Coordinates of N, CA, C and O in Angstrom, one line a residue:
M1 N -86.4 -135.5 63.8 CA -86.4 -134.2 63.0 C -87.8 -133.8 62.7 O -88.7 -134.6 62.4
S2 N -88.1 -132.5 62.8 CA -89.5 -132.1 62.7 C -89.8 -132.0 61.1 O -88.9 -131.7 60.3
V3 N -91.1 -132.1 60.9 CA -91.5 -132.0 59.5 C -91.6 -130.6 59.1 O -91.2 -130.3 58.0
L4 N -92.0 -129.7 60.0 CA -92.1 -128.3 59.7 C -90.7 -127.6 59.8 O -90.1 -127.8 60.8
I5 N -90.3 -126.8 58.8 CA -89.0 -126.1 58.9 C -89.3 -124.7 59.5 O -88.7 -124.4 60.5
R6 N -90.2 -124.0 58.8 CA -90.5 -122.6 59.3 C -91.7 -122.2 58.6 O -92.1 -122.6 57.5
P7 N -92.4 -121.2 59.2 CA -93.6 -120.6 58.5 C -93.2 -119.7 57.4 O -92.1 -119.1 57.5
I8 N -94.1 -119.5 56.5 CA -93.9 -118.5 55.4 C -94.6 -117.2 55.8 O -95.8 -117.2 55.9
I9 N -93.8 -116.2 56.1 CA -94.4 -114.9 56.5 C -94.1 -113.9 55.4 O -93.1 -113.3 55.4
T10 N -95.0 -113.8 54.5 CA -94.9 -112.8 53.5 C -96.2 -112.0 53.4 O -97.2 -112.3 54.1
E11 N -96.2 -110.9 52.6 CA -97.4 -110.1 52.5 C -98.6 -111.0 51.9 O -99.7 -110.8 52.4
K12 N -98.3 -111.7 51.0 CA -99.3 -112.6 50.3 C -99.9 -113.6 51.3 O -101.1 -113.9 51.4
M13 N -99.0 -114.3 52.1 CA -99.5 -115.3 53.0 C -100.2 -114.7 54.2 O -101.2 -115.3 54.7
T14 N -99.8 -113.5 54.6 CA -100.6 -112.8 55.7 C -102.0 -112.5 55.2 O -102.9 -112.6 56.0
A15 N -102.1 -112.0 54.0 CA -103.5 -111.7 53.5 C -104.3 -113.0 53.4 O -105.5 -113.0 53.7
D16 N -103.7 -114.1 53.0 CA -104.4 -115.3 52.9 C -104.8 -115.8 54.3 O -106.0 -116.4 54.4
S17 N -104.0 -115.6 55.3 CA -104.4 -116.1 56.6 C -105.5 -115.2 57.2 O -106.3 -115.8 57.9
E18 N -105.5 -114.0 56.9 CA -106.6 -113.1 57.4 C -107.9 -113.3 56.6 O -109.0 -113.3 57.3
L19 N -107.8 -113.6 55.3 CA -109.1 -113.7 54.6 C -109.6 -115.1 54.5 O -110.8 -115.3 54.7
F20 N -108.7 -116.1 54.4 CA -109.1 -117.5 54.1 C -108.7 -118.5 55.1 O -109.0 -119.7 55.0
N21 N -108.1 -118.0 56.2 CA -107.7 -119.0 57.3 C -106.7 -120.0 56.7 O -106.8 -121.2 57.0
R22 N -105.7 -119.5 55.9 CA -104.8 -120.4 55.2 C -103.4 -119.9 55.6 O -103.1 -118.8 55.5
Y23 N -102.5 -120.9 56.0 CA -101.2 -120.6 56.4 C -100.2 -121.5 55.6 O -100.4 -122.5 55.2
G24 N -99.0 -120.9 55.4 CA -98.0 -121.5 54.6 C -96.8 -121.9 55.5 O -96.4 -121.2 56.4
F25 N -96.2 -123.0 55.1 CA -95.0 -123.5 55.8 C -94.0 -124.1 54.9 O -94.4 -124.7 53.8
Y26 N -92.7 -123.9 55.1 CA -91.7 -124.7 54.4 C -91.6 -126.0 55.2 O -91.5 -126.0 56.4
V27 N -91.6 -127.1 54.4 CA -91.6 -128.4 55.1 C -90.5 -129.3 54.5 O -89.8 -128.9 53.5
Q28 N -90.2 -130.4 55.2 CA -89.2 -131.3 54.7 C -89.6 -131.9 53.4 O -90.7 -132.2 53.1
P29 N -88.7 -132.1 52.4 CA -89.0 -132.5 51.1 C -89.6 -133.9 51.0 O -90.5 -134.2 50.2
G30 N -89.4 -134.8 52.0 CA -89.9 -136.1 52.0 C -91.2 -136.2 52.8 O -91.8 -137.3 52.8
A31 N -91.8 -135.1 53.3 CA -93.0 -135.2 54.1 C -94.2 -135.3 53.2 O -94.3 -134.7 52.2
N32 N -95.2 -136.1 53.6 CA -96.5 -136.2 52.9 C -97.5 -135.4 53.6 O -97.3 -134.8 54.6
K33 N -98.7 -135.3 53.0 CA -99.8 -134.4 53.5 C -100.3 -134.8 54.9 O -100.6 -134.0 55.8
L34 N -100.3 -136.2 55.2 CA -100.8 -136.6 56.5 C -99.8 -136.2 57.6 O -100.1 -135.8 58.6
E35 N -98.5 -136.4 57.3 CA -97.4 -136.0 58.3 C -97.5 -134.5 58.5 O -97.4 -134.0 59.7
I36 N -97.7 -133.7 57.5 CA -97.8 -132.2 57.7 C -99.0 -131.9 58.5 O -98.9 -131.0 59.4
K37 N -100.1 -132.5 58.2 CA -101.3 -132.2 59.0 C -101.2 -132.5 60.4 O -101.5 -131.7 61.3
E38 N -100.6 -133.7 60.8 CA -100.4 -134.1 62.2 C -99.4 -133.1 62.9 O -99.6 -132.8 64.0
A39 N -98.3 -132.7 62.1 CA -97.4 -131.8 62.7 C -97.9 -130.4 63.0 O -97.7 -129.9 64.1
V40 N -98.8 -129.9 62.1 CA -99.4 -128.5 62.4 C -100.4 -128.7 63.5 O -100.4 -127.8 64.4
E41 N -101.2 -129.7 63.6 CA -102.1 -129.9 64.7 C -101.4 -130.1 66.0 O -101.9 -129.5 67.0
A42 N -100.3 -130.8 66.0 CA -99.6 -131.0 67.3 C -98.9 -129.7 67.7 O -98.8 -129.4 68.9
T43 N -98.3 -129.0 66.8 CA -97.5 -127.8 67.1 C -98.4 -126.6 67.6 O -98.1 -126.0 68.5
Y44 N -99.4 -126.4 66.8 CA -100.2 -125.2 67.0 C -101.5 -125.3 67.7 O -102.2 -124.4 68.0
G45 N -102.0 -126.6 67.8 CA -103.2 -126.9 68.6 C -104.5 -126.5 67.8 O -105.4 -126.0 68.4
V46 N -104.4 -126.6 66.4 CA -105.6 -126.3 65.6 C -106.0 -127.5 64.8 O -105.3 -128.5 64.8
S47 N -107.2 -127.5 64.3 CA -107.6 -128.6 63.5 C -107.5 -128.2 62.0 O -108.0 -127.2 61.5
V48 N -106.8 -129.1 61.3 CA -106.5 -128.8 59.8 C -107.6 -129.5 59.0 O -107.9 -130.6 59.1
E49 N -108.1 -128.7 58.0 CA -109.1 -129.2 57.1 C -108.5 -129.7 55.8 O -108.9 -130.8 55.2
K50 N -107.5 -129.0 55.3 CA -106.9 -129.3 53.9 C -105.4 -128.9 53.9 O -105.0 -128.0 54.5
V51 N -104.7 -129.7 53.2 CA -103.2 -129.5 53.0 C -102.9 -129.5 51.5 O -103.3 -130.5 50.8
R52 N -102.3 -128.5 51.0 CA -101.8 -128.5 49.6 C -100.2 -128.4 49.6 O -99.7 -127.6 50.4
T53 N -99.6 -129.1 48.8 CA -98.1 -129.0 48.8 C -97.6 -128.6 47.4 O -98.2 -128.8 46.4
M54 N -96.4 -128.0 47.4 CA -95.8 -127.6 46.2 C -94.2 -127.9 46.3 O -93.6 -127.6 47.3
N55 N -93.7 -128.5 45.3 CA -92.3 -128.8 45.2 C -91.6 -127.8 44.3 O -92.0 -127.6 43.2
Y56 N -90.6 -127.1 44.8 CA -89.8 -126.2 44.0 C -88.4 -126.7 43.8 O -87.8 -127.1 44.8
G57 N -88.0 -126.8 42.6 CA -86.6 -127.3 42.2 C -85.6 -126.2 42.5 O -86.0 -125.0 42.7
P58 N -84.4 -126.5 42.4 CA -83.3 -125.5 42.7 C -83.2 -124.5 41.5 O -83.4 -125.0 40.3
A59 N -82.9 -123.3 41.7 CA -82.6 -122.4 40.7 C -81.2 -122.4 40.3 O -80.3 -122.2 41.2
R60 N -80.9 -122.7 39.1 CA -79.5 -122.8 38.7 C -79.0 -121.5 38.2 O -79.7 -120.8 37.4
K61 N -77.8 -121.1 38.6 CA -77.3 -119.8 38.3 C -75.8 -120.0 37.9 O -75.1 -120.9 38.3
S62 N -75.3 -119.1 37.0 CA -73.9 -119.1 36.6 C -73.4 -117.7 36.6 O -74.2 -116.8 36.2
R63 N -72.2 -117.5 36.9 CA -71.6 -116.1 36.8 C -70.3 -116.2 36.2 O -69.6 -117.3 36.3
Y64 N -69.9 -115.2 35.5 CA -68.7 -115.1 34.8 C -67.6 -114.3 35.6 O -67.8 -113.1 35.9
T65 N -66.6 -115.0 36.0 CA -65.5 -114.4 36.8 C -64.2 -114.4 36.0 O -64.1 -115.1 34.9
K66 N -63.1 -113.8 36.5 CA -61.9 -113.9 35.8 C -61.2 -115.2 35.8 O -60.4 -115.5 35.0
T67 N -61.7 -116.1 36.8 CA -61.2 -117.5 36.8 C -62.0 -118.5 36.0 O -61.7 -119.6 35.9
G68 N -63.0 -118.0 35.4 CA -63.9 -118.8 34.6 C -65.3 -118.7 35.0 O -65.7 -117.9 35.8
I69 N -66.1 -119.6 34.4 CA -67.6 -119.7 34.7 C -67.8 -120.4 36.0 O -67.3 -121.5 36.2
Q70 N -68.5 -119.8 36.9 CA -68.9 -120.5 38.2 C -70.3 -120.9 38.2 O -71.1 -120.0 37.9
H71 N -70.6 -122.2 38.4 CA -72.0 -122.7 38.4 C -72.4 -122.9 39.8 O -71.6 -123.4 40.7
G72 N -73.7 -122.6 40.1 CA -74.2 -122.9 41.4 C -75.7 -123.1 41.3 O -76.3 -122.9 40.3
K73 N -76.3 -123.4 42.5 CA -77.7 -123.6 42.6 C -78.2 -123.3 43.9 O -77.5 -123.4 44.9
T74 N -79.5 -123.0 44.0 CA -80.1 -122.7 45.3 C -80.7 -124.1 45.8 O -80.7 -125.1 45.0
N75 N -81.1 -124.2 47.0 CA -81.6 -125.4 47.5 C -83.1 -125.7 47.0 O -83.9 -124.7 46.9
A76 N -83.4 -127.0 46.8 CA -84.8 -127.3 46.5 C -85.6 -127.2 47.8 O -85.1 -127.4 48.8
M77 N -86.9 -126.9 47.6 CA -87.7 -126.8 48.8 C -89.1 -127.3 48.5 O -89.5 -127.5 47.4
K78 N -89.8 -127.5 49.6 CA -91.2 -127.9 49.5 C -92.0 -127.0 50.4 O -91.6 -126.7 51.5
K79 N -93.2 -126.5 49.9 CA -94.0 -125.6 50.6 C -95.4 -126.3 50.9 O -95.8 -127.2 50.0
A80 N -96.0 -126.0 51.9 CA -97.3 -126.6 52.2 C -98.2 -125.4 52.6 O -97.9 -124.6 53.4
I81 N -99.4 -125.4 52.0 CA -100.4 -124.4 52.3 C -101.5 -125.2 53.1 O -102.0 -126.2 52.6
V82 N -101.8 -124.8 54.3 CA -102.6 -125.5 55.2 C -103.9 -124.6 55.6 O -103.8 -123.5 55.9
D83 N -105.1 -125.2 55.3 CA -106.3 -124.6 55.7 C -106.7 -125.1 57.0 O -106.8 -126.3 57.2
V84 N -107.0 -124.2 58.0 CA -107.4 -124.6 59.3 C -108.9 -124.3 59.4 O -109.5 -123.6 58.6
A85 N -109.5 -125.0 60.5 CA -110.9 -124.9 60.6 C -111.4 -123.4 61.0 O -110.6 -122.7 61.5
E86 N -112.6 -123.2 60.7 CA -113.1 -121.8 61.0 C -113.1 -121.5 62.5 O -113.5 -122.4 63.3
G87 N -112.6 -120.4 62.8 CA -112.5 -120.0 64.2 C -111.1 -120.3 64.8 O -110.7 -119.7 65.9
D88 N -110.3 -121.2 64.2 CA -109.0 -121.5 64.6 C -108.0 -120.5 64.0 O -108.1 -120.2 62.8
I89 N -107.0 -120.0 64.8 CA -106.0 -119.1 64.2 C -104.6 -119.6 64.7 O -104.5 -120.2 65.8
I90 N -103.6 -119.3 63.9 CA -102.2 -119.6 64.3 C -101.6 -118.2 64.5 O -101.5 -117.4 63.5
D91 N -101.0 -117.9 65.7 CA -100.4 -116.6 65.9 C -98.8 -116.9 65.9 O -98.3 -117.4 66.8
F92 N -98.2 -116.4 64.8 CA -96.8 -116.6 64.7 C -95.9 -115.6 65.6 O -94.8 -115.8 65.7
Y93 N -96.6 -114.6 65.9 CA -95.9 -113.5 66.6 C -96.0 -113.5 68.1 O -95.4 -112.7 68.8
S94 N -96.7 -114.5 68.7 CA -96.7 -114.5 70.2 C -95.5 -115.0 70.7 O -94.8 -115.9 70.2
N95 N -95.1 -114.5 71.8 CA -93.8 -114.8 72.5 C -94.1 -115.9 73.5 O -94.7 -115.7 74.5
L96 N -93.7 -117.1 73.2 CA -94.0 -118.3 74.1 C -92.8 -118.5 75.0 O -91.7 -118.4 74.8

């Protein structure tokens, strides 16, 4: 199973990638920084300088229906922000 789940493509991450050469990924919750670095280097062929990770817990929600209160939650996730070396770029939009 791959460490990388999918890239984060938002307006904020696109601006970070253009200005600071910084890219975001959703990763497996059990992955550490070294595994993330190796996966990005192997997948995209760039050299990674720095990896920062963030763990997000599930958002708990409840709604009131005629059958009673329904409780639920979203999935917990882990994000990684990866700094690549100067001159390296990752093109998420290329058709391979």
